mmCIF file of C-alpha atoms and ligand atoms in Angstrom:
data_model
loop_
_atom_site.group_PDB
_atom_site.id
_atom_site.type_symbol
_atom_site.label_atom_id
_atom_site.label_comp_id
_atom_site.label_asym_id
_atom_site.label_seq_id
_atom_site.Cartn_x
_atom_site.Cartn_y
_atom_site.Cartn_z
ATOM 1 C CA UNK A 28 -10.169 -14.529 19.680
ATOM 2 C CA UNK A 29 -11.140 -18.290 18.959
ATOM 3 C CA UNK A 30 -8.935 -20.321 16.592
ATOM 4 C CA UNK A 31 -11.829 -19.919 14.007
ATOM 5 C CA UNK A 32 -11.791 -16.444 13.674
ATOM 6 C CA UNK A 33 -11.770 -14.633 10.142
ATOM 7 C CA UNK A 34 -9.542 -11.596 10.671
ATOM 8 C CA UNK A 35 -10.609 -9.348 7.843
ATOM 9 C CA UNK A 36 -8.755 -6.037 10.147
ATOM 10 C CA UNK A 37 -6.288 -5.737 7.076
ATOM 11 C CA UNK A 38 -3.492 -7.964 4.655
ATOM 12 C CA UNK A 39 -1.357 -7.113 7.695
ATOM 13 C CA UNK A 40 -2.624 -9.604 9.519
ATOM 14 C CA UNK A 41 -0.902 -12.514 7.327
ATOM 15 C CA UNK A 42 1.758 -14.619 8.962
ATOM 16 C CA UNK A 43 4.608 -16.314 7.490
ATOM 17 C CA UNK A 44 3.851 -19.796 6.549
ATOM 18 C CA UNK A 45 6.147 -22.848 6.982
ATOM 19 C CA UNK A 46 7.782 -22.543 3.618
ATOM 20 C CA UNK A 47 8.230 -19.066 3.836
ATOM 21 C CA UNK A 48 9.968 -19.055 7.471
ATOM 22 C CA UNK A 49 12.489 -21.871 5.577
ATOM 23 C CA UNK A 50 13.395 -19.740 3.239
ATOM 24 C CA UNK A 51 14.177 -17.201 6.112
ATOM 25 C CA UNK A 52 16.202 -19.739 8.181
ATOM 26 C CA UNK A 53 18.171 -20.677 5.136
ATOM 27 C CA UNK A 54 18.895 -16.870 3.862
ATOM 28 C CA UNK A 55 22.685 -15.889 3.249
ATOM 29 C CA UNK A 56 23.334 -12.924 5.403
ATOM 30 C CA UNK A 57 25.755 -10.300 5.681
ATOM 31 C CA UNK A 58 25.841 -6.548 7.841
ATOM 32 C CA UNK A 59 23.780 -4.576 5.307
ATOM 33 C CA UNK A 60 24.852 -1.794 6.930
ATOM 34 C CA UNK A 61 27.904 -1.951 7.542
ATOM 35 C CA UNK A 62 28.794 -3.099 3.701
ATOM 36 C CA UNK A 63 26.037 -5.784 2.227
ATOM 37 C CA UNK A 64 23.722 -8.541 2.846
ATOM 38 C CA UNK A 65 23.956 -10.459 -0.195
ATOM 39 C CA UNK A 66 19.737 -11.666 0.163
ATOM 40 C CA UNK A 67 18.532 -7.733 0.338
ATOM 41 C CA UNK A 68 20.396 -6.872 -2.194
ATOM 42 C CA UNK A 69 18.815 -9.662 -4.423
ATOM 43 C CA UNK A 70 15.216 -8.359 -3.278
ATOM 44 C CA UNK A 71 16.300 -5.045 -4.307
ATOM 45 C CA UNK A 72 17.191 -5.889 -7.981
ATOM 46 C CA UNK A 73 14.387 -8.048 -8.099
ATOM 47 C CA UNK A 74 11.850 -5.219 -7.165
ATOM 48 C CA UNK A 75 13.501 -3.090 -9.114
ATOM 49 C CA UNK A 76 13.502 -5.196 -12.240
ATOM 50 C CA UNK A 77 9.798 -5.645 -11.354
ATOM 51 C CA UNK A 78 9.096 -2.262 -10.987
ATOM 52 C CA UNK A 79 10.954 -1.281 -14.234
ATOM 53 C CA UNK A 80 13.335 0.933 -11.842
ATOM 54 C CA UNK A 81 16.818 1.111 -11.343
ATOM 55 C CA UNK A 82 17.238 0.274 -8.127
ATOM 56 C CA UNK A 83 15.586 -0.211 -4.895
ATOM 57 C CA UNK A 84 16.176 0.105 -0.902
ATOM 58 C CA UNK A 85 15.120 -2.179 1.203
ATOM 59 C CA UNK A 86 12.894 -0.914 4.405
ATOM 60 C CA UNK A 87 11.050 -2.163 7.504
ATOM 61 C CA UNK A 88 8.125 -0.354 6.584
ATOM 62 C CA UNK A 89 6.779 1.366 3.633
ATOM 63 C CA UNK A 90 5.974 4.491 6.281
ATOM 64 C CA UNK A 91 9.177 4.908 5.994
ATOM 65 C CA UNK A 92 9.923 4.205 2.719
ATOM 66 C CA UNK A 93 6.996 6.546 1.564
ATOM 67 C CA UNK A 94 8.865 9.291 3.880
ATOM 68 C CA UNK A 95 12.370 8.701 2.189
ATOM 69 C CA UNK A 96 10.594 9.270 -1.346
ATOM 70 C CA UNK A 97 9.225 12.344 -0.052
ATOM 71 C CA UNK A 98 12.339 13.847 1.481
ATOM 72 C CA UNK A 99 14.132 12.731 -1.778
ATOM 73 C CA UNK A 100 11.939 14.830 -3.918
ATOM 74 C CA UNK A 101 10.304 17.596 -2.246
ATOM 75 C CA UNK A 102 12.701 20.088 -0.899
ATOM 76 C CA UNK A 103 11.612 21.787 2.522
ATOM 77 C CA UNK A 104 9.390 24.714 1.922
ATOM 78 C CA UNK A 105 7.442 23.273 -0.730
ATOM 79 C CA UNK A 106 3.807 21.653 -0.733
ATOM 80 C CA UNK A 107 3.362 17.961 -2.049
ATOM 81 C CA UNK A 108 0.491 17.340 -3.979
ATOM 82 C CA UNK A 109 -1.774 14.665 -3.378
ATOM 83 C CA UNK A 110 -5.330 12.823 -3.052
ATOM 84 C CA UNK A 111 -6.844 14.431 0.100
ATOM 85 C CA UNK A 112 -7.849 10.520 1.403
ATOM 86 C CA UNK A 113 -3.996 8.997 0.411
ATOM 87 C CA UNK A 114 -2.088 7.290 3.612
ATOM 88 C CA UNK A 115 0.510 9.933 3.415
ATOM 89 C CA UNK A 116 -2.180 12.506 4.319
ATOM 90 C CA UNK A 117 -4.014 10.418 6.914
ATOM 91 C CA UNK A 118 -2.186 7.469 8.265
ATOM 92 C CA UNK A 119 1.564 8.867 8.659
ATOM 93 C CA UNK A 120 1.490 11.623 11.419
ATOM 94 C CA UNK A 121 2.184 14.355 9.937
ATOM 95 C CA UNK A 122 5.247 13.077 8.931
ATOM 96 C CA UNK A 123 5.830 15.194 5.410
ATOM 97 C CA UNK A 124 5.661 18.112 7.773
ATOM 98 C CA UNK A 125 7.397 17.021 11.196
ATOM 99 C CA UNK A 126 10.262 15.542 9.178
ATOM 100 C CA UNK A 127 11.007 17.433 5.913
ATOM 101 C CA UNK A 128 9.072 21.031 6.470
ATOM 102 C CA UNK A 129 7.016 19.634 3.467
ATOM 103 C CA UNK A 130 3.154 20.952 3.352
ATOM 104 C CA UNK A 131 0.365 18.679 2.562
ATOM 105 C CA UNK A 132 -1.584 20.235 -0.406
ATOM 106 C CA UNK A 133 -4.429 17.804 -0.553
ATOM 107 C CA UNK A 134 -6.856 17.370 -4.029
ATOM 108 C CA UNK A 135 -10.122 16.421 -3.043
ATOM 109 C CA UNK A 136 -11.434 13.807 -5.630
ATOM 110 C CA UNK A 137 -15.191 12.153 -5.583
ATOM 111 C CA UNK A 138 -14.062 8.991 -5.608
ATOM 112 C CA UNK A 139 -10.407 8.544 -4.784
ATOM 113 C CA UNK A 140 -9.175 8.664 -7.817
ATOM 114 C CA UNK A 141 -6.658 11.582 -9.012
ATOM 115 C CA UNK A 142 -6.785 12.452 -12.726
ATOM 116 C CA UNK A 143 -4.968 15.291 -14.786
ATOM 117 C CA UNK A 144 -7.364 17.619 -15.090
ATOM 118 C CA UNK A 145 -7.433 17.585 -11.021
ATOM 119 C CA UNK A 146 -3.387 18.008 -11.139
ATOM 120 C CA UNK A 147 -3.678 20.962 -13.508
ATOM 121 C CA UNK A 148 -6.406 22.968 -11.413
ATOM 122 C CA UNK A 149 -4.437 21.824 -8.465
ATOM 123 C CA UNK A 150 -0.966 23.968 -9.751
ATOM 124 C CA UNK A 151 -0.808 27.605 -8.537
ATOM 125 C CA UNK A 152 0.603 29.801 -10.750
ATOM 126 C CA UNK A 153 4.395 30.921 -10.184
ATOM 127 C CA UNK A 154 4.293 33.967 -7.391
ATOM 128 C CA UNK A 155 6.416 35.173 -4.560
ATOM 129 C CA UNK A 156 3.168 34.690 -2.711
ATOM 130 C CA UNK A 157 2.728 31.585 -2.934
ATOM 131 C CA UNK A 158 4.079 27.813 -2.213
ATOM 132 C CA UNK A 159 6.001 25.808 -4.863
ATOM 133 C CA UNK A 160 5.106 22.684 -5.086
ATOM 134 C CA UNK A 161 7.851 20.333 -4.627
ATOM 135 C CA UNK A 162 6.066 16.466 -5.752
ATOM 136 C CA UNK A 163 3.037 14.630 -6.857
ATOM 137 C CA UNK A 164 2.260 11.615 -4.480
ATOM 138 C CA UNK A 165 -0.305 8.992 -6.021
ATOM 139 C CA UNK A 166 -1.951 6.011 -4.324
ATOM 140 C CA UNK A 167 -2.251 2.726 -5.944
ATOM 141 C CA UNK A 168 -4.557 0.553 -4.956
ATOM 142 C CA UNK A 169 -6.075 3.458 -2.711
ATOM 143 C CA UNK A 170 -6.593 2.335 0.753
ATOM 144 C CA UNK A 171 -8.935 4.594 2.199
ATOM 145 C CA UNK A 172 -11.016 4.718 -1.462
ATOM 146 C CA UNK A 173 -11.238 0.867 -0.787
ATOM 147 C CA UNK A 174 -9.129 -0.612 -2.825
ATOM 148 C CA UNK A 175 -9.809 1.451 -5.831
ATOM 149 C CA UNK A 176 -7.507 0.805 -9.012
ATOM 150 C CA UNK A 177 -5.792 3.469 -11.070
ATOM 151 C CA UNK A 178 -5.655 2.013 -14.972
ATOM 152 C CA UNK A 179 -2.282 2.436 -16.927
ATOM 153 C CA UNK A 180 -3.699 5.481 -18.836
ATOM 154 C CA UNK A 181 -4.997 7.924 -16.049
ATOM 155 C CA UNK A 182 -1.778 7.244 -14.246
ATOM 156 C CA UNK A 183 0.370 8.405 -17.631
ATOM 157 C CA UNK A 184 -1.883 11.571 -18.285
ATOM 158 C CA UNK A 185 -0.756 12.436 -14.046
ATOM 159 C CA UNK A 186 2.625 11.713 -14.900
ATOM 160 C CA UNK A 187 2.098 14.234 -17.926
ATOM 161 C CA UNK A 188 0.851 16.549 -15.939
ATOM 162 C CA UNK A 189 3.464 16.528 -13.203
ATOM 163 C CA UNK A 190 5.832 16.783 -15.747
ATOM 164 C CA UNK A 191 4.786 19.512 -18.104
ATOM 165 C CA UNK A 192 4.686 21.331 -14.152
ATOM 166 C CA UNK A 193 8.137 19.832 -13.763
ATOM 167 C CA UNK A 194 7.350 18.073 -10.632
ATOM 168 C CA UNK A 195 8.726 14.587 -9.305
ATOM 169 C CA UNK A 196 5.974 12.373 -9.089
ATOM 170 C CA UNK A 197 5.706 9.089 -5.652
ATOM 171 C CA UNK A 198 3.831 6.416 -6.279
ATOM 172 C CA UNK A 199 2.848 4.995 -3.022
ATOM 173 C CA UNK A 200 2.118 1.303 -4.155
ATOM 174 C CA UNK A 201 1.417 -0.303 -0.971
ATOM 175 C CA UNK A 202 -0.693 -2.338 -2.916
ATOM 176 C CA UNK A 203 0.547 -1.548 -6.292
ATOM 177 C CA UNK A 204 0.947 -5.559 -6.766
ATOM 178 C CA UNK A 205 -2.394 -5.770 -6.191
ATOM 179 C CA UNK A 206 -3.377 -3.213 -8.821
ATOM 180 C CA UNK A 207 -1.238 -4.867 -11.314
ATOM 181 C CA UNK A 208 -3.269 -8.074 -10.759
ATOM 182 C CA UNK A 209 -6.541 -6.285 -11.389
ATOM 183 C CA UNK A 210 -5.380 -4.865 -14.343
ATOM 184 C CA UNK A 211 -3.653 -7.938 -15.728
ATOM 185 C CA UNK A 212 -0.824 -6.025 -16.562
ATOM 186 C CA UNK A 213 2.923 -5.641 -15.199
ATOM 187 C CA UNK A 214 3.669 -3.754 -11.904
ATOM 188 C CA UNK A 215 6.267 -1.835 -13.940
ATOM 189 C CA UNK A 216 3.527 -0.588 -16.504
ATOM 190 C CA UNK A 217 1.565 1.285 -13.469
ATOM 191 C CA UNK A 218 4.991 2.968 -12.357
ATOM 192 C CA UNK A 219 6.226 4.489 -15.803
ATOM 193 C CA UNK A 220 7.179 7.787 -15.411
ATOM 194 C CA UNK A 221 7.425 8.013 -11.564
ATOM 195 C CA UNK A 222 10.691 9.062 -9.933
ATOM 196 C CA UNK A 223 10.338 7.262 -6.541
ATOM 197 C CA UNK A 224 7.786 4.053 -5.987
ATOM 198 C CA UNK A 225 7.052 2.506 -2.731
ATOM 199 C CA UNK A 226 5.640 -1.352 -2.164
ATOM 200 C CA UNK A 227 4.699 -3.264 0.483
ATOM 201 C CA UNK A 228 5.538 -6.858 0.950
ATOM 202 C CA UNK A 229 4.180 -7.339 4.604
ATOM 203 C CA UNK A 230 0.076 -7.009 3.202
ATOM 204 C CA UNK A 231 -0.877 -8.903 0.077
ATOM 205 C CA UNK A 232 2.347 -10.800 -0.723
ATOM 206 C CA UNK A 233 1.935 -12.491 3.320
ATOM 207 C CA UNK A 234 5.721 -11.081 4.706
ATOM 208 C CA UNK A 235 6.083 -10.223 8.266
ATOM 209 C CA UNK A 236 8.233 -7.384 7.327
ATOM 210 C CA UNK A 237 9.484 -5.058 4.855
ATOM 211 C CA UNK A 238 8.743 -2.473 2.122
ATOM 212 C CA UNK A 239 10.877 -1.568 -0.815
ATOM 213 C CA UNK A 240 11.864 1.847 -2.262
ATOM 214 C CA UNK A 241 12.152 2.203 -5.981
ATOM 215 C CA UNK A 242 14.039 4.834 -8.028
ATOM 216 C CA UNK A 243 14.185 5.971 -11.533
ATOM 217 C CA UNK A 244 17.901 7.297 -11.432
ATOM 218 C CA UNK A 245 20.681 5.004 -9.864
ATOM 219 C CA UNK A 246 23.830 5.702 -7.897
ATOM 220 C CA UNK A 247 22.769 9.234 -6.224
ATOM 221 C CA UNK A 248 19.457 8.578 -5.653
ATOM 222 C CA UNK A 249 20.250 5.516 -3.520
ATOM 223 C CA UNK A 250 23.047 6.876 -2.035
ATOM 224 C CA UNK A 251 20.762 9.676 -1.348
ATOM 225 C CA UNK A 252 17.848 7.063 -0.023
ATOM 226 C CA UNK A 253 20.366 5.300 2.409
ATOM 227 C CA UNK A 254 21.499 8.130 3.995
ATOM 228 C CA UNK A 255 17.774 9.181 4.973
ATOM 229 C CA UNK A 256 16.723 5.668 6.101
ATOM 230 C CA UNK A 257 19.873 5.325 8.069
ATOM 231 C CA UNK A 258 19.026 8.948 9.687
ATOM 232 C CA UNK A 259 15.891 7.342 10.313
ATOM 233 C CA UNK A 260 16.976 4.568 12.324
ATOM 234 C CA UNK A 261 15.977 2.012 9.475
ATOM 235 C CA UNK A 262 19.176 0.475 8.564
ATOM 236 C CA UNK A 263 19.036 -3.130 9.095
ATOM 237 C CA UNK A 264 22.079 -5.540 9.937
ATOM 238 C CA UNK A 265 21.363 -9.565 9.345
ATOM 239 C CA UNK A 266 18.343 -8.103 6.906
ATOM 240 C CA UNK A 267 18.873 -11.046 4.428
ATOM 241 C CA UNK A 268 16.185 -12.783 7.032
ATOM 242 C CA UNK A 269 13.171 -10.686 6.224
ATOM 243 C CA UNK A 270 14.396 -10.389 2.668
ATOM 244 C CA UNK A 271 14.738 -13.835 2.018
ATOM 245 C CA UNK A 272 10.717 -13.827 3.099
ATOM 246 C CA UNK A 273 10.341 -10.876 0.413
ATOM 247 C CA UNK A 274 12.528 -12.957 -2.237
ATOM 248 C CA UNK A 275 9.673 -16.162 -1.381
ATOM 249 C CA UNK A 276 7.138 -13.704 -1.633
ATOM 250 C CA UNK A 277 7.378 -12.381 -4.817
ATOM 251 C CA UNK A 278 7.920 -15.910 -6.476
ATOM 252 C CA UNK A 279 5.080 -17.764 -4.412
ATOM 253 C CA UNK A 280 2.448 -15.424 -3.314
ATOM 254 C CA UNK A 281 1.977 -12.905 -6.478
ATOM 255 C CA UNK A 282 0.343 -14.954 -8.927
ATOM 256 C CA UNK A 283 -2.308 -15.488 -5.917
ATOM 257 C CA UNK A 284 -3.363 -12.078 -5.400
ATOM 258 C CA UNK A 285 -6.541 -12.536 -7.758
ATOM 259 C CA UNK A 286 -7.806 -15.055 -5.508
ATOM 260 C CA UNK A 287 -8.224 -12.398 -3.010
ATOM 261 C CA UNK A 288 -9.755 -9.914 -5.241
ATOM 262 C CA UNK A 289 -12.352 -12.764 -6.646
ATOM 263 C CA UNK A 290 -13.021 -13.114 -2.520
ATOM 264 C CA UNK A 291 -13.494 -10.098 -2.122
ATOM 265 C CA UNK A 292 -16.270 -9.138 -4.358
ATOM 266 C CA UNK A 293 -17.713 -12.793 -3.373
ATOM 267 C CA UNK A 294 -18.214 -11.193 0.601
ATOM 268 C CA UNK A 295 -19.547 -8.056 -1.553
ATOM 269 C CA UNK A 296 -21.936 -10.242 -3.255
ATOM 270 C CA UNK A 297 -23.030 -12.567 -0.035
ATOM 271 C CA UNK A 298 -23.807 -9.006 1.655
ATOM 272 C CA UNK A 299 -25.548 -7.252 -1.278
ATOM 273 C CA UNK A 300 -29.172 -8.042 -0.365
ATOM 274 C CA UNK A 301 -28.911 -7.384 3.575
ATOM 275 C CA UNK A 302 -30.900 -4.578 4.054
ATOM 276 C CA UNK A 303 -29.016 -3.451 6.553
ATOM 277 C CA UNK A 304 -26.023 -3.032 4.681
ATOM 278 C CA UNK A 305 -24.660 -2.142 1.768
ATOM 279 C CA UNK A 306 -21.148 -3.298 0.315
ATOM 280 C CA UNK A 307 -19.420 -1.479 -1.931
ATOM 281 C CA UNK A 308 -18.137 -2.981 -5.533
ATOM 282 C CA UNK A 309 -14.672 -4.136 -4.855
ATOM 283 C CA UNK A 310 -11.836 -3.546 -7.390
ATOM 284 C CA UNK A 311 -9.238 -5.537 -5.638
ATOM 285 C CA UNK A 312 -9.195 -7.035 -2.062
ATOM 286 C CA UNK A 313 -10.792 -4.398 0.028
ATOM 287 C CA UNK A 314 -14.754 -4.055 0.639
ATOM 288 C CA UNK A 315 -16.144 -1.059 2.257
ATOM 289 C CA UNK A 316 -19.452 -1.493 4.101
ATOM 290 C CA UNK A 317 -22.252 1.032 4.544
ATOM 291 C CA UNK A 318 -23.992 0.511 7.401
ATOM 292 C CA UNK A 319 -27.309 2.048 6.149
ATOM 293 C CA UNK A 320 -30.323 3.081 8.395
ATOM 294 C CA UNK A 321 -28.028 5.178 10.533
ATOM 295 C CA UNK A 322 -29.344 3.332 13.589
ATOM 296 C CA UNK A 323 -25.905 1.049 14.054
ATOM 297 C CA UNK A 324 -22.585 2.241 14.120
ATOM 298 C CA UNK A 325 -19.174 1.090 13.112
ATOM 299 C CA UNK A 326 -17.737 0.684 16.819
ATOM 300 C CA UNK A 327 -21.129 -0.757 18.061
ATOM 301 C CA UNK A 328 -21.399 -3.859 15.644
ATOM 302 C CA UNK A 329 -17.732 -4.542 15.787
ATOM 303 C CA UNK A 330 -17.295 -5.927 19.078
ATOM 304 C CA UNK A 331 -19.988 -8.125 18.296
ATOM 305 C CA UNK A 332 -18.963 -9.345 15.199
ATOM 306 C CA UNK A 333 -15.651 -10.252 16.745
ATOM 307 C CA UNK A 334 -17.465 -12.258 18.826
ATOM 308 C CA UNK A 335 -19.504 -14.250 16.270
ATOM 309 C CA UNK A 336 -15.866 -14.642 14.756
ATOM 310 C CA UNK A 337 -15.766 -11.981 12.201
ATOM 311 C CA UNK A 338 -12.698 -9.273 12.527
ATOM 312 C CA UNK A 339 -13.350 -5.963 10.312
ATOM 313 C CA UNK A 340 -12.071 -2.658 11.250
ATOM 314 C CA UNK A 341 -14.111 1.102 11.398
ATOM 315 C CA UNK A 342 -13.696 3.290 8.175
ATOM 316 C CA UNK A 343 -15.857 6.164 9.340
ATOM 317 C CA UNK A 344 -18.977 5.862 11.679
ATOM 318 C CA UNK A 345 -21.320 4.178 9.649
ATOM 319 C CA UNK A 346 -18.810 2.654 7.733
ATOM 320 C CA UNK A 347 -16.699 -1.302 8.514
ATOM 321 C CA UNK A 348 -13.724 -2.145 6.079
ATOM 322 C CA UNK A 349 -12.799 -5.803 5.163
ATOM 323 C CA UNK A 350 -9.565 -6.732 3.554
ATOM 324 C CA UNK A 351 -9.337 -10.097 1.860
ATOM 325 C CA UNK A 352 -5.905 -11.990 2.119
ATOM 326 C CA UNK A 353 -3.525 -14.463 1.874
ATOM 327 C CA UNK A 354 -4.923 -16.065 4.994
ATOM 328 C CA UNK A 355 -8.696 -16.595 4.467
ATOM 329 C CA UNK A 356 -9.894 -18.774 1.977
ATOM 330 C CA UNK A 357 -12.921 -18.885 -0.334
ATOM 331 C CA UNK A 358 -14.856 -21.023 2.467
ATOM 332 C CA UNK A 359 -13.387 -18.269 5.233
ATOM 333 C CA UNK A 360 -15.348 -15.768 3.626
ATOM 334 C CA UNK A 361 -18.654 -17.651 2.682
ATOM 335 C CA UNK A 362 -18.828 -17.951 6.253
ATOM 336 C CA UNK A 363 -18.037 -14.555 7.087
ATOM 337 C CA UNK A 364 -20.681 -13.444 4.897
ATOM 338 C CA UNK A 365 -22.634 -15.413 6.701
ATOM 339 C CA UNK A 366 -22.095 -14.134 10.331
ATOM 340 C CA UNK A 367 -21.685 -10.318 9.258
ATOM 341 C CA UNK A 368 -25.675 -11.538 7.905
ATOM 342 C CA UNK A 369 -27.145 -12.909 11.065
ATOM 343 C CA UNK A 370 -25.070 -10.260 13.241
ATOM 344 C CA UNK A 371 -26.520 -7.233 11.704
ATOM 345 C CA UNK A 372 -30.592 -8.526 10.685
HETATM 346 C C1 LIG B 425 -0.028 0.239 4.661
HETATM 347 C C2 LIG B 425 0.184 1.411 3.780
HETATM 348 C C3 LIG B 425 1.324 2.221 3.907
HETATM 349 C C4 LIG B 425 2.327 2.059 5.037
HETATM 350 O O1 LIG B 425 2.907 0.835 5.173
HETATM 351 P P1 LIG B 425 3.415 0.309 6.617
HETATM 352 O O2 LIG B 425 4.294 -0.821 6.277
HETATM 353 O O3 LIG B 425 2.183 -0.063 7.382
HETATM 354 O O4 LIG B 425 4.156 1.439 7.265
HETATM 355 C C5 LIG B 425 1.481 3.255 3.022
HETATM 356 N N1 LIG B 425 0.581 3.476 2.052
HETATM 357 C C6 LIG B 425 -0.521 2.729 1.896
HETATM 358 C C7 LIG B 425 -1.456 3.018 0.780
HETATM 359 C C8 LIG B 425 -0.769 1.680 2.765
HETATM 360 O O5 LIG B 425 -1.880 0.955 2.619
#
């Protein structure tokens, strides 16, 4: 990989900058495990507080956040309902059903997006026969939808839904910062209703670590929440370092996040008359790209588009997946445009 390479893999990719590793250096720190570590417990409010919650628990990953919210609300036995393409179906191992005896019941959608209706002819009737379902999970942005954006009102009439069914809802928000910046509207607004959110601070927001996990009802749920990340080797000691990158985060690098969407439908655009190709229209900061023809496939162009300096990542066999970020600039992706172009003529 030369020093001029455009990773596009993921937001992953992001690494701390200058300012942000100060802040880390300079974080007050305590055993969070032992009693409290006075910087992760400011992150936590702050999410919170951001996420219109009542608390939050701080985690290295949101894997294992988005497991925690599932073992806090579906009870073993019992299905959790879900997009069929969301990360907890694809991208966690099984984990619902190696960890918590909690079956995937998976809602195939055209486009990614989950409504009501969907929910409602989703539910099985009451029966000794047959499953309960235990929780809703919902995805927003959606990864593996590319980025797709679920607006403030289709989110409500699923939150409806679940509850009319009496069922907890997740919101796996990975990237719910990011859907809040599409929107223009607060990340709280996107999470009303929900019993459990997760987010991400290591994609978008540029952190090299950490996830948060939100919850609508305080003492017992945490209490609850600590006691599963703890059983799943998550508690942190000194954790006021990656926190205090989470704390930076959130101040510096949200306000930002529409730079990467306005990137990402610039690549979109720079690609859309390449024959060979065919981007899709990006609601946030991921493009998905068609290889069309069926003569090329995802794993044959990417080693050579990693070495005309280009980074993307396979979504399928005749389909790459670029992620916009915190570390490639407008110029970054003119110029990836540009070699993704002359790779694939
Ligand atoms: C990345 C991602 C996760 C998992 O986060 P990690 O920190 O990589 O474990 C969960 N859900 C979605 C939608 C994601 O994109």
């Amino acid at each position: 990989m030369t020093p001029s390479t455009i990773d596009l893999r993921s937001d992953t990719v992001t690494r701390p900058s200058p300012a942000m590793r100060r802040a880390m250096a300079e974080a007050d720190v305590g055993d969070a495990v032992l009693d409290r570590d006075p910087t992760t417990r400011r992150l936590e409010e702050r999410v919170a507080e951001l996420l219109g919650m009542d608390d939050a628990l701080f985690f290295p990953s949101g894997t294992q956040a988005n497991q925690t919210g599932v073992a806090l609300l579906a009870p073993p036995g019992t299905e959790l309902l879900l997009e069929a393409n969301a990360h907890l179906v694809h991208y966690e191992l099984a984990g619902v059903a190696a960890n918590w005896g909690v079956q995937i019941r998976p809602i195939a959608t055209p486009d990614g997006l989950l409504t009501a209706e969907q929910v409602n002819v989703a539910l099985r009737p009451p029966s000794p026969h047959l499953p309960r379902a235990g929780a809703l999970a919902v995805e927003n942005t959606h990864n593996a939808a590319g980025g797709k954006v679920m607006a403030p009102d289709v989110m409500d009439g699923i939150v409806g839904a679940a509850r009319a069914a009496r069922l907890p809802v997740h919101l796996d928000g990975a990237r719910l910062w990011n859907a809040a910046a599409a929107l223009a509207v607060p990340p709280a607004r996107l999470a009303r209703g929900v019993a459990t959110v997760m987010v991400s601070l290591s994609k978008g927001l540029g952190c090299p670590v950490g996830s948060c996990l939100a919850f609508s009802a305080r003492e017992n749920e945490r209490a609850r929440a600590w006691e599963i990340r703890k059983r799943l080797g998550g508690g942190m000691r000194q954790s006021g370092i990656l926190a205090a990158a989470g704390l930076y985060a959130l101040e510096h690098n949200m306000n930002r996040l529409s730079e990467d969407h306005e990137n990402a439908r610039l690549l979109a655009q720079r690609l859309s008359d390449c024959p060979a190709l065919r981007p899709s229209a990006p609601e946030s900061n991921i493009v998905m790209i068609d290889l069309v023809g069926g003569g090329q496939t995802a794993d044959g162009v990417i080693p050579k588009l990693a070495q005309a300096g280009v980074r993307l990542v396979p979504f399928g066999t005749h389909r790459l997946r670029a992620v916009t970020h915190l570390d490639v600039s407008r110029d970054d992706v003119v110029r990836a445009a540009e070699v993704i172009r002359s790779a694939l003529r």
